[in-house]
Every structure is written in C-alpha cells, then in structure tokens.
C-alpha cells in the first residue's frame, strides 16, 4: 500500500477536494482505497459518508495497536473505506507528535493487508495531525490557490517540509495549483511567481475554478458525476473532470501505483 497525505497550512486550498476526488478515481480504477480523515472539520467524512468503515480516526491514536487490523479483518468493504474524523480526534493535538506519527505509521502498515492506497486529509494548520501524517505517509502533496495568502501558506509549508526532512525523508510531490483562473492578470502573475520561486515543485497539472467541483463535494459525488436538471453531464463539469482525471493520472504515476 502507498500512502499520500494532502497538506498545506492554510484553509480552503482544496485539500479535501483532492482527497475525495482521488479516492473516487482510485476506487473506479479498482485500487482498494482507504481514506483517513484527520481534520476535525470532518469535510471528507461528509463527502465520503457512504463509505464509512465504522472505524474512527481517534482509535488510530487512542485505541489498541492492532485494533485497525482486527477491524478490517472482520468488516468487509467494497473497495473504498472511510476512517472518519470523530469528535475525540480533538485530543490528537494534545499528543506528542513523534508518538502520534508512530501510532499512525503502525496502523498504516497494518492496513496494507487490505488496501492498495491510503489517502489522508489533514487540517489547515501546522500541528500534530499535519506533522504525524507527513511523517507516516510515503508522499505528501499540497494544493494551492494563486492568491497572496495561499502563496504565503505555501512558503511556510516548504519550510515545514524542509524541517521534517531532518527527521525523515518526506517525499513531497509538490503543489497543485487549484481554483486557477488563467487569463486573469493576477492569477497569471501569481502562477509565474510560484513557478519562479519553486521551479521544481509546481505540478504540470492544475485545476481551474470549477463550480461543479464544489457541487460534487456537496452532493457526495466525484466531479464527473455532476449533472444538470435534465440528468445530462454539464459541459463545465466535463472540463473539470478531465483536469481531475489528469491530476489522478499524474499523482498515481508519481506514486508508482500505475
Ligand atoms: N477547483 C475548484 N473550483 C471551485 N471550487 C473549489 C475547487 N476546489 C475546491 N473548491 C471548493 O472550495 C472550498 C474549499 O475547498 P476544500 O474544502 O477542498 O479546501 P480545504 O483545503 O480542504 O479546506 P480546509 O482547510 O478548511 O479543510 C470548498 O467549498 C470546495 O468545494
Ligand atoms: Mg478540508
């Protein structure tokens, strides 16, 4: 099993969008996928609620070491399983991060028996959840908007990754420009700025500002399932779908899953 943590210490950049749509795409490809929601906002848990496994996120940290292995050995899933964020997960921020990373790492290792891919959604601040996920995952990726505060958040994220690399070699896949409005001078300028500042770290696939993405997340659907009133796929959703599929192709290839 390969594990990807989606992280940036800034809210509203598209972490949950990336996690949910990669999960839907992986599921369709036949990759057995588990999503761990480490954000007490529980947004991914809402969008993926149809796939609840019954095992909850705080148990990773507060339960017995082999409880996840036991749970998934006893409970069937049909290829996509959610470990949802529960209220007790708030206690995670009171733990020491090396212990949290160790416990998360142990559970991830035990899930390898049941899944091919593990995706981790994280909260928008630099804390125990973000740190533990980066240390326990094989890869990290960061969505970023082309806005000044987002770019500031990205710069701070780059520092966090550099610091974590003193503990473990975190494999950072880079940043996914999200909610991009190319052709608007501000976004064009910020895209150039981002590429100049981090030439190796801007992914060659970006996601435009697409209403159908927000609509899909709200309706618990991948973007390619978003329809108009007549039940037809919207053309805007088709464009968004192509972008999301290209993102999934790129990321799964980088993770050597395809
Ligand atoms: N490409 C996009 N186009 C339009 N809307 C988007 C796009 N990506 C995400 N959104 C919407 O923007 C909002 C923020 O996205 P999302 O919840 O994925 O960000 P996040 O980084 O997980 O936020 P938080 O840090 O609060 O968890 C959501 O309402 C989502 O539906
Ligand atoms: Mg989120």
PDB file of N, CA and C and ligand atoms in Angstrom, residues 10-17 39 41 43 124 178-179 207-211 213-214 217, ligand 1:
ATOM      1  N   UNK A  10      -2.932  26.157   5.415  1.00  0.00           N
ATOM      2  CA  UNK A  10      -3.769  27.286   5.015  1.00  0.00           C
ATOM      3  C   UNK A  10      -5.119  26.675   4.683  1.00  0.00           C
ATOM      4  N   UNK A  11      -6.181  27.306   5.125  1.00  0.00           N
ATOM      5  CA  UNK A  11      -7.525  26.760   4.910  1.00  0.00           C
ATOM      6  C   UNK A  11      -8.064  27.055   3.516  1.00  0.00           C
ATOM      7  N   UNK A  12      -8.925  26.162   3.049  1.00  0.00           N
ATOM      8  CA  UNK A  12      -9.681  26.424   1.819  1.00  0.00           C
ATOM      9  C   UNK A  12      -8.895  26.324   0.528  1.00  0.00           C
ATOM     10  N   UNK A  13      -7.785  25.571   0.517  1.00  0.00           N
ATOM     11  CA  UNK A  13      -6.960  25.479  -0.694  1.00  0.00           C
ATOM     12  C   UNK A  13      -7.394  24.347  -1.615  1.00  0.00           C
ATOM     13  N   UNK A  14      -8.157  23.381  -1.059  1.00  0.00           N
ATOM     14  CA  UNK A  14      -8.597  22.258  -1.878  1.00  0.00           C
ATOM     15  C   UNK A  14      -8.078  20.909  -1.402  1.00  0.00           C
ATOM     16  N   UNK A  15      -7.614  20.826  -0.174  1.00  0.00           N
ATOM     17  CA  UNK A  15      -7.114  19.538   0.353  1.00  0.00           C
ATOM     18  C   UNK A  15      -8.210  18.473   0.287  1.00  0.00           C
ATOM     19  N   UNK A  16      -9.372  18.823   0.810  1.00  0.00           N
ATOM     20  CA  UNK A  16     -10.456  17.839   0.877  1.00  0.00           C
ATOM     21  C   UNK A  16     -10.960  17.481  -0.523  1.00  0.00           C
ATOM     22  N   UNK A  17     -10.990  18.457  -1.399  1.00  0.00           N
ATOM     23  CA  UNK A  17     -11.364  18.188  -2.798  1.00  0.00           C
ATOM     24  C   UNK A  17     -10.405  17.161  -3.407  1.00  0.00           C
ATOM     25  N   UNK A  39      -8.992  15.626  10.001  1.00  0.00           N
ATOM     26  CA  UNK A  39      -9.422  17.009  10.222  1.00  0.00           C
ATOM     27  C   UNK A  39     -10.744  16.991  10.984  1.00  0.00           C
ATOM     28  N   UNK A  41     -12.853  19.121  11.237  1.00  0.00           N
ATOM     29  CA  UNK A  41     -13.959  19.706  10.459  1.00  0.00           C
ATOM     30  C   UNK A  41     -14.776  18.602   9.779  1.00  0.00           C
ATOM     31  N   UNK A  43     -14.864  17.304   6.817  1.00  0.00           N
ATOM     32  CA  UNK A  43     -15.455  17.547   5.497  1.00  0.00           C
ATOM     33  C   UNK A  43     -15.352  16.318   4.587  1.00  0.00           C
ATOM     34  N   UNK A 124      -5.996  22.521   8.394  1.00  0.00           N
ATOM     35  CA  UNK A 124      -5.242  23.593   7.718  1.00  0.00           C
ATOM     36  C   UNK A 124      -4.214  24.309   8.584  1.00  0.00           C
ATOM     37  N   UNK A 178      -4.636  25.246  -7.702  1.00  0.00           N
ATOM     38  CA  UNK A 178      -6.076  24.944  -7.677  1.00  0.00           C
ATOM     39  C   UNK A 178      -6.884  26.235  -7.751  1.00  0.00           C
ATOM     40  N   UNK A 179      -8.110  26.083  -8.245  1.00  0.00           N
ATOM     41  CA  UNK A 179      -9.036  27.226  -8.413  1.00  0.00           C
ATOM     42  C   UNK A 179      -8.394  28.305  -9.280  1.00  0.00           C
ATOM     43  N   UNK A 207      -5.798  22.744 -11.642  1.00  0.00           N
ATOM     44  CA  UNK A 207      -7.262  22.642 -11.648  1.00  0.00           C
ATOM     45  C   UNK A 207      -7.849  24.053 -11.696  1.00  0.00           C
ATOM     46  N   UNK A 208      -8.734  24.272 -12.648  1.00  0.00           N
ATOM     47  CA  UNK A 208      -9.360  25.586 -12.771  1.00  0.00           C
ATOM     48  C   UNK A 208     -10.408  25.827 -11.694  1.00  0.00           C
ATOM     49  N   UNK A 209     -10.889  27.051 -11.660  1.00  0.00           N
ATOM     50  CA  UNK A 209     -12.003  27.354 -10.751  1.00  0.00           C
ATOM     51  C   UNK A 209     -13.255  26.770 -11.383  1.00  0.00           C
ATOM     52  N   UNK A 210     -13.791  25.698 -10.813  1.00  0.00           N
ATOM     53  CA  UNK A 210     -14.926  24.969 -11.405  1.00  0.00           C
ATOM     54  C   UNK A 210     -16.018  24.795 -10.371  1.00  0.00           C
ATOM     55  N   UNK A 211     -17.138  25.393 -10.667  1.00  0.00           N
ATOM     56  CA  UNK A 211     -18.297  25.305  -9.783  1.00  0.00           C
ATOM     57  C   UNK A 211     -18.698  23.856  -9.524  1.00  0.00           C
ATOM     58  N   UNK A 213     -16.996  21.327  -9.101  1.00  0.00           N
ATOM     59  CA  UNK A 213     -16.176  20.654  -8.083  1.00  0.00           C
ATOM     60  C   UNK A 213     -16.830  20.833  -6.723  1.00  0.00           C
ATOM     61  N   UNK A 214     -17.206  22.092  -6.413  1.00  0.00           N
ATOM     62  CA  UNK A 214     -17.878  22.360  -5.137  1.00  0.00           C
ATOM     63  C   UNK A 214     -19.230  21.648  -5.096  1.00  0.00           C
ATOM     64  N   UNK A 217     -18.684  17.901  -4.378  1.00  0.00           N
ATOM     65  CA  UNK A 217     -18.309  17.637  -2.976  1.00  0.00           C
ATOM     66  C   UNK A 217     -19.539  17.747  -2.077  1.00  0.00           C
TER      67      UNK A 217
HETATM   68  N1  LIG B   1     -11.145  23.869  -8.250  1.00  0.00           N
HETATM   69  C1  LIG B   1     -12.171  24.327  -7.522  1.00  0.00           C
HETATM   70  N2  LIG B   1     -13.119  25.113  -8.079  1.00  0.00           N
HETATM   71  C2  LIG B   1     -14.147  25.599  -7.354  1.00  0.00           C
HETATM   72  N3  LIG B   1     -14.346  25.330  -6.056  1.00  0.00           N
HETATM   73  C3  LIG B   1     -13.427  24.543  -5.435  1.00  0.00           C
HETATM   74  C4  LIG B   1     -12.304  23.997  -6.128  1.00  0.00           C
HETATM   75  N4  LIG B   1     -11.576  23.267  -5.246  1.00  0.00           N
HETATM   76  C5  LIG B   1     -12.220  23.334  -4.070  1.00  0.00           C
HETATM   77  N5  LIG B   1     -13.335  24.086  -4.166  1.00  0.00           N
HETATM   78  C6  LIG B   1     -14.270  24.487  -3.104  1.00  0.00           C
HETATM   79  O1  LIG B   1     -13.568  25.393  -2.280  1.00  0.00           O
HETATM   80  C7  LIG B   1     -13.830  25.142  -0.912  1.00  0.00           C
HETATM   81  C8  LIG B   1     -12.523  24.760  -0.209  1.00  0.00           C
HETATM   82  O2  LIG B   1     -12.062  23.515  -0.727  1.00  0.00           O
HETATM   83  P1  LIG B   1     -11.652  22.349   0.267  1.00  0.00           P
HETATM   84  O3  LIG B   1     -12.682  22.174   1.325  1.00  0.00           O
HETATM   85  O4  LIG B   1     -11.279  21.171  -0.540  1.00  0.00           O
HETATM   86  O5  LIG B   1     -10.346  23.028   0.893  1.00  0.00           O
HETATM   87  P2  LIG B   1      -9.510  22.553   2.168  1.00  0.00           P
HETATM   88  O6  LIG B   1      -8.096  22.922   1.887  1.00  0.00           O
HETATM   89  O7  LIG B   1      -9.796  21.141   2.479  1.00  0.00           O
HETATM   90  O8  LIG B   1     -10.128  23.498   3.307  1.00  0.00           O
HETATM   91  P3  LIG B   1      -9.895  23.327   4.898  1.00  0.00           P
HETATM   92  O9  LIG B   1      -8.500  23.791   5.110  1.00  0.00           O
HETATM   93  O10 LIG B   1     -10.918  24.216   5.515  1.00  0.00           O
HETATM   94  O11 LIG B   1     -10.078  21.892   5.223  1.00  0.00           O
HETATM   95  C9  LIG B   1     -14.871  24.039  -0.854  1.00  0.00           C
HETATM   96  O12 LIG B   1     -16.141  24.624  -0.757  1.00  0.00           O
HETATM   97  C10 LIG B   1     -14.713  23.347  -2.213  1.00  0.00           C
HETATM   98  O13 LIG B   1     -15.924  22.780  -2.646  1.00  0.00           O
END
